[in-house]
PDB file of C-alpha atoms in Angstrom:
ATOM      1  CA  MET A   1     -20.050  -2.362   5.656  1.00 40.00           C
ATOM      2  CA  ARG A   2     -20.274   0.807   7.712  1.00 42.00           C
ATOM      3  CA  ASN A   3     -17.892  -0.600  10.312  1.00 41.00           C
ATOM      4  CA  PHE A   4     -15.454  -1.650   7.632  1.00 37.00           C
ATOM      5  CA  LEU A   5     -15.456   1.852   6.174  1.00 36.00           C
ATOM      6  CA  LEU A   6     -14.922   3.447   9.554  1.00 36.00           C
ATOM      7  CA  SER A   7     -12.039   1.049  10.291  1.00 41.00           C
ATOM      8  CA  PHE A   8     -10.511   1.714   6.931  1.00 41.00           C
ATOM      9  CA  LEU A   9     -10.855   5.491   7.412  1.00 37.00           C
ATOM     10  CA  SER A  10      -9.217   5.232  10.863  1.00 43.00           C
ATOM     11  CA  LEU A  11      -6.356   3.161   9.487  1.00 45.00           C
ATOM     12  CA  SER A  12      -5.850   5.686   6.645  1.00 46.00           C
ATOM     13  CA  ILE A  13      -5.724   8.542   9.109  1.00 44.00           C
ATOM     14  CA  PHE A  14      -3.324   6.625  11.346  1.00 49.00           C
ATOM     15  CA  LEU A  15      -1.061   5.809   8.359  1.00 51.00           C
ATOM     16  CA  SER A  16      -0.982   9.421   7.209  1.00 51.00           C
ATOM     17  CA  GLU A  17      -0.114  10.512  10.760  1.00 50.00           C
ATOM     18  CA  LEU A  18       2.645   7.864  10.894  1.00 50.00           C
ATOM     19  CA  GLN A  19       4.106   9.190   7.621  1.00 51.00           C
ATOM     20  CA  SER A  20       4.132  12.793   8.887  1.00 52.00           C
ATOM     21  CA  LYS A  21       6.292  12.024  11.929  1.00 63.00           C
ATOM     22  CA  ALA A  22       9.288   9.980  12.716  1.00 67.00           C
ATOM     23  CA  VAL A  23       8.383   6.423  13.563  1.00 85.00           C
ATOM     24  CA  SER A  24      10.136   3.455  15.145  1.00 89.00           C
ATOM     25  CA  PRO A  25      10.545   0.021  13.478  1.00 90.00           C
ATOM     26  CA  GLU A  26       8.433  -1.412  16.307  1.00 90.00           C
ATOM     27  CA  GLU A  27       5.531   0.839  15.359  1.00 91.00           C
ATOM     28  CA  VAL A  28       5.698  -0.208  11.710  1.00 90.00           C
ATOM     29  CA  ILE A  29       6.020  -3.918  12.586  1.00 89.00           C
ATOM     30  CA  SER A  30       3.006  -3.662  14.995  1.00 89.00           C
ATOM     31  CA  LEU A  31       0.940  -2.025  12.306  1.00 88.00           C
ATOM     32  CA  ALA A  32       2.001  -4.622   9.683  1.00 86.00           C
ATOM     33  CA  ARG A  33       1.227  -7.466  12.085  1.00 86.00           C
ATOM     34  CA  ALA A  34      -2.214  -5.982  12.885  1.00 88.00           C
ATOM     35  CA  THR A  35      -3.120  -6.060   9.180  1.00 86.00           C
ATOM     36  CA  LEU A  36      -2.394  -9.821   9.111  1.00 85.00           C
ATOM     37  CA  GLY A  37      -4.483 -10.737  12.140  1.00 86.00           C
ATOM     38  CA  GLU A  38      -4.683 -10.751  15.882  1.00 89.00           C
ATOM     39  CA  GLU A  39      -1.614 -11.679  17.923  1.00 87.00           C
ATOM     40  CA  ALA A  40      -3.072 -14.898  19.222  1.00 88.00           C
ATOM     41  CA  ALA A  41      -3.914 -16.009  15.686  1.00 88.00           C
ATOM     42  CA  LEU A  42      -0.476 -15.182  14.371  1.00 86.00           C
ATOM     43  CA  ASP A  43       1.215 -16.974  17.299  1.00 85.00           C
ATOM     44  CA  GLY A  44      -1.088 -19.998  16.832  1.00 88.00           C
ATOM     45  CA  LEU A  45      -0.297 -20.629  13.147  1.00 88.00           C
ATOM     46  CA  VAL A  46       1.299 -23.995  12.401  1.00 91.00           C
ATOM     47  CA  THR A  47       1.283 -24.172   8.607  1.00 93.00           C
ATOM     48  CA  LEU A  48       1.840 -21.432   6.055  1.00 91.00           C
ATOM     49  CA  LYS A  49       1.368 -21.840   2.314  1.00 93.00           C
ATOM     50  CA  PHE A  50       2.724 -19.314  -0.204  1.00 92.00           C
ATOM     51  CA  ILE A  51       2.143 -19.402  -3.887  1.00 95.00           C
ATOM     52  CA  GLY A  52       3.526 -16.701  -6.100  1.00 94.00           C
ATOM     53  CA  ARG A  53       5.182 -15.729  -9.318  1.00 93.00           C
ATOM     54  CA  LEU A  54       8.659 -14.225  -9.710  1.00 91.00           C
ATOM     55  CA  GLU A  55       8.999 -11.812 -12.574  1.00 90.00           C
ATOM     56  CA  PRO A  56      12.655 -11.205 -13.572  1.00 88.00           C
ATOM     57  CA  ALA A  57      13.957  -7.707 -14.401  1.00 87.00           C
ATOM     58  CA  ASP A  58      15.551  -9.166 -17.568  1.00 91.00           C
ATOM     59  CA  PRO A  59      12.874  -9.994 -20.192  1.00 89.00           C
ATOM     60  CA  LYS A  60      15.106 -12.712 -21.628  1.00 91.00           C
ATOM     61  CA  VAL A  61      14.826 -14.739 -18.355  1.00 90.00           C
ATOM     62  CA  PRO A  62      11.525 -16.616 -18.003  1.00 92.00           C
ATOM     63  CA  ALA A  63       9.233 -16.004 -15.101  1.00 93.00           C
ATOM     64  CA  ALA A  64       9.149 -18.588 -12.276  1.00 94.00           C
ATOM     65  CA  GLU A  65       6.347 -20.048 -10.225  1.00 96.00           C
ATOM     66  CA  LEU A  66       7.087 -20.400  -6.504  1.00 94.00           C
ATOM     67  CA  LYS A  67       5.343 -22.594  -3.936  1.00 96.00           C
ATOM     68  CA  ILE A  68       6.359 -22.752  -0.289  1.00 94.00           C
ATOM     69  CA  LEU A  69       4.793 -24.906   2.405  1.00 94.00           C
ATOM     70  CA  ALA A  70       6.285 -24.203   5.822  1.00 93.00           C
ATOM     71  CA  ARG A  71       5.376 -25.878   9.098  1.00 92.00           C
ATOM     72  CA  LYS A  72       6.294 -25.015  12.677  1.00 88.00           C
ATOM     73  CA  PRO A  73       8.778 -25.389  14.153  1.00 83.00           C
ATOM     74  CA  ASN A  74      11.203 -26.062  11.255  1.00 85.00           C
ATOM     75  CA  SER A  75       9.894 -28.058   8.319  1.00 92.00           C
ATOM     76  CA  MET A  76       9.604 -26.684   4.748  1.00 93.00           C
ATOM     77  CA  ARG A  77       9.016 -27.640   1.072  1.00 95.00           C
ATOM     78  CA  LEU A  78       9.991 -25.082  -1.569  1.00 94.00           C
ATOM     79  CA  GLU A  79       9.166 -25.700  -5.237  1.00 96.00           C
ATOM     80  CA  LEU A  80      10.420 -23.403  -7.917  1.00 95.00           C
ATOM     81  CA  THR A  81       9.258 -24.016 -11.556  1.00 95.00           C
ATOM     82  CA  MET A  82      10.894 -22.219 -14.468  1.00 93.00           C
ATOM     83  CA  ASP A  83      10.444 -23.312 -18.061  1.00 90.00           C
ATOM     84  CA  ASP A  84      11.016 -27.061 -18.047  1.00 91.00           C
ATOM     85  CA  MET A  85      12.968 -27.005 -14.743  1.00 94.00           C
ATOM     86  CA  ILE A  86      11.472 -27.873 -11.370  1.00 95.00           C
ATOM     87  CA  GLU A  87      13.689 -27.349  -8.304  1.00 95.00           C
ATOM     88  CA  THR A  88      12.399 -28.727  -4.985  1.00 95.00           C
ATOM     89  CA  THR A  89      13.978 -28.185  -1.578  1.00 95.00           C
ATOM     90  CA  ILE A  90      12.723 -30.335   1.229  1.00 95.00           C
ATOM     91  CA  PHE A  91      13.785 -29.705   4.850  1.00 94.00           C
ATOM     92  CA  ASN A  92      12.501 -31.924   7.615  1.00 91.00           C
ATOM     93  CA  GLY A  93      14.243 -30.123  10.506  1.00 85.00           C
ATOM     94  CA  ARG A  94      17.379 -32.221  10.498  1.00 87.00           C
ATOM     95  CA  ARG A  95      18.280 -32.666   6.857  1.00 92.00           C
ATOM     96  CA  ALA A  96      17.641 -30.771   3.635  1.00 94.00           C
ATOM     97  CA  THR A  97      17.722 -32.062   0.069  1.00 95.00           C
ATOM     98  CA  ILE A  98      17.461 -30.270  -3.250  1.00 95.00           C
ATOM     99  CA  ILE A  99      16.079 -32.034  -6.315  1.00 96.00           C
ATOM    100  CA  ARG A 100      16.369 -30.436  -9.788  1.00 95.00           C
ATOM    101  CA  SER A 101      14.329 -32.016 -12.561  1.00 95.00           C
ATOM    102  CA  TYR A 102      14.251 -31.125 -16.263  1.00 93.00           C
ATOM    103  CA  ILE A 103      10.899 -32.196 -17.673  1.00 87.00           C
ATOM    104  CA  ASP A 104      11.838 -32.042 -21.341  1.00 88.00           C
ATOM    105  CA  ALA A 105      15.086 -33.969 -20.867  1.00 87.00           C
ATOM    106  CA  ASP A 106      13.550 -36.465 -18.423  1.00 85.00           C
ATOM    107  CA  THR A 107      16.555 -36.081 -16.055  1.00 89.00           C
ATOM    108  CA  SER A 108      16.922 -35.237 -12.355  1.00 92.00           C
ATOM    109  CA  GLN A 109      19.720 -34.344 -10.025  1.00 94.00           C
ATOM    110  CA  MET A 110      19.586 -34.631  -6.212  1.00 95.00           C
ATOM    111  CA  ARG A 111      21.947 -33.604  -3.488  1.00 95.00           C
ATOM    112  CA  ASP A 112      21.935 -32.883   0.230  1.00 96.00           C
ATOM    113  CA  LEU A 113      22.422 -29.275   1.191  1.00 95.00           C
ATOM    114  CA  SER A 114      25.688 -28.327   2.906  1.00 94.00           C
ATOM    115  CA  LYS A 115      25.592 -27.274   6.564  1.00 90.00           C
ATOM    116  CA  PRO A 116      25.644 -23.498   5.698  1.00 89.00           C
ATOM    117  CA  GLU A 117      22.808 -24.072   3.233  1.00 91.00           C
ATOM    118  CA  GLN A 118      20.756 -26.050   5.764  1.00 90.00           C
ATOM    119  CA  ASP A 119      21.280 -23.360   8.367  1.00 85.00           C
ATOM    120  CA  ARG A 120      19.951 -20.715   5.878  1.00 84.00           C
ATOM    121  CA  VAL A 121      16.856 -22.835   5.094  1.00 88.00           C
ATOM    122  CA  LEU A 122      16.232 -23.386   8.848  1.00 85.00           C
ATOM    123  CA  TYR A 123      16.610 -19.680   9.538  1.00 81.00           C
ATOM    124  CA  SER A 124      14.276 -18.770   6.656  1.00 83.00           C
ATOM    125  CA  THR A 125      11.668 -21.272   7.795  1.00 84.00           C
ATOM    126  CA  ARG A 126      11.636 -19.805  11.295  1.00 81.00           C
ATOM    127  CA  GLN A 127      11.404 -16.331   9.813  1.00 82.00           C
ATOM    128  CA  PHE A 128       8.191 -17.176   7.988  1.00 84.00           C
ATOM    129  CA  PHE A 129       6.443 -17.391  11.374  1.00 84.00           C
ATOM    130  CA  SER A 130       8.021 -14.304  12.917  1.00 85.00           C
ATOM    131  CA  PHE A 131       5.831 -11.911  10.875  1.00 80.00           C
ATOM    132  CA  TYR A 132       8.280  -9.076  10.760  1.00 82.00           C
ATOM    133  CA  TYR A 133       9.713  -9.377  14.222  1.00 85.00           C
ATOM    134  CA  PRO A 134      13.550  -9.430  14.162  1.00 85.00           C
ATOM    135  CA  ASP A 135      15.292 -12.321  15.753  1.00 81.00           C
ATOM    136  CA  ILE A 136      17.229 -10.155  18.230  1.00 82.00           C
ATOM    137  CA  GLY A 137      18.366 -13.183  20.274  1.00 81.00           C
ATOM    138  CA  ASN A 138      20.398 -14.260  17.251  1.00 80.00           C
ATOM    139  CA  GLY A 139      21.826 -10.862  16.467  1.00 85.00           C
ATOM    140  CA  GLU A 140      19.276  -9.653  13.890  1.00 87.00           C
ATOM    141  CA  GLU A 141      18.748  -5.917  13.821  1.00 90.00           C
ATOM    142  CA  VAL A 142      16.009  -3.775  12.240  1.00 90.00           C
ATOM    143  CA  SER A 143      16.102  -0.086  11.384  1.00 91.00           C
ATOM    144  CA  TYR A 144      13.581   2.394   9.988  1.00 92.00           C
ATOM    145  CA  GLU A 145      14.671   3.800   6.608  1.00 91.00           C
ATOM    146  CA  GLY A 146      11.816   6.216   5.991  1.00 89.00           C
ATOM    147  CA  THR A 147       9.138   6.014   3.220  1.00 90.00           C
ATOM    148  CA  ARG A 148       9.264   5.475  -0.495  1.00 90.00           C
ATOM    149  CA  LYS A 149       6.803   4.936  -3.299  1.00 90.00           C
ATOM    150  CA  HIS A 150       6.205   1.264  -4.191  1.00 84.00           C
ATOM    151  CA  ARG A 151       3.672   0.390  -6.869  1.00 82.00           C
ATOM    152  CA  GLY A 152       2.335   3.953  -6.699  1.00 88.00           C
ATOM    153  CA  LYS A 153       1.768   3.916  -2.921  1.00 88.00           C
ATOM    154  CA  SER A 154       3.798   5.410  -0.132  1.00 89.00           C
ATOM    155  CA  SER A 155       5.360   2.623   1.924  1.00 87.00           C
ATOM    156  CA  HIS A 156       7.422   2.388   5.085  1.00 89.00           C
ATOM    157  CA  VAL A 157      10.906   0.886   4.578  1.00 90.00           C
ATOM    158  CA  LEU A 158      12.529  -1.333   7.154  1.00 89.00           C
ATOM    159  CA  LYS A 159      16.064  -2.654   6.844  1.00 90.00           C
ATOM    160  CA  TYR A 160      16.787  -6.029   8.448  1.00 88.00           C
ATOM    161  CA  LYS A 161      20.472  -6.694   9.135  1.00 87.00           C
ATOM    162  CA  TYR A 162      21.639 -10.267   9.889  1.00 83.00           C
ATOM    163  CA  PRO A 163      24.784 -11.210  11.784  1.00 83.00           C
ATOM    164  CA  SER A 164      26.275 -12.650   8.603  1.00 80.00           C
ATOM    165  CA  GLY A 165      26.247  -9.149   7.085  1.00 81.00           C
ATOM    166  CA  LEU A 166      23.270  -9.779   4.850  1.00 77.00           C
ATOM    167  CA  GLU A 167      20.767  -6.876   4.685  1.00 81.00           C
ATOM    168  CA  THR A 168      17.239  -6.809   3.252  1.00 79.00           C
TER     169      THR A 168
END
């Protein structure tokens, strides 16, 4: 417990020092990766499972449950459940299919994703395993945007810019 408290105190001091001076995106990325685990452990991951809930800004829109199972190098299953609709995207590395089912109506629709949609799914799947590193080889850029309050805490803001013009 004592070691944990000392580590937490050291991290807090380091974070406050980071916030008081200009930092590079690489410093923020390294810090974020360190909070997830050691480099060897991050590089050795083969399967990631995400489960979450999406809360819409508009109270008239129902919340959604999200489940993602991603496997290296490029396989993914994404399931989105909202009200009586379940939308499942399955990507096996070569082909992606989306299935939309309505439980109350007992109906389903299925279609293959277009080439641009498949490329986006492939890119997203690879990004899951990058753990904040930009894909510089494919033209992705990252810049440091300063700090802002998020959920009551001061947070570093990075902007990722993709060759398509998309920014996050």
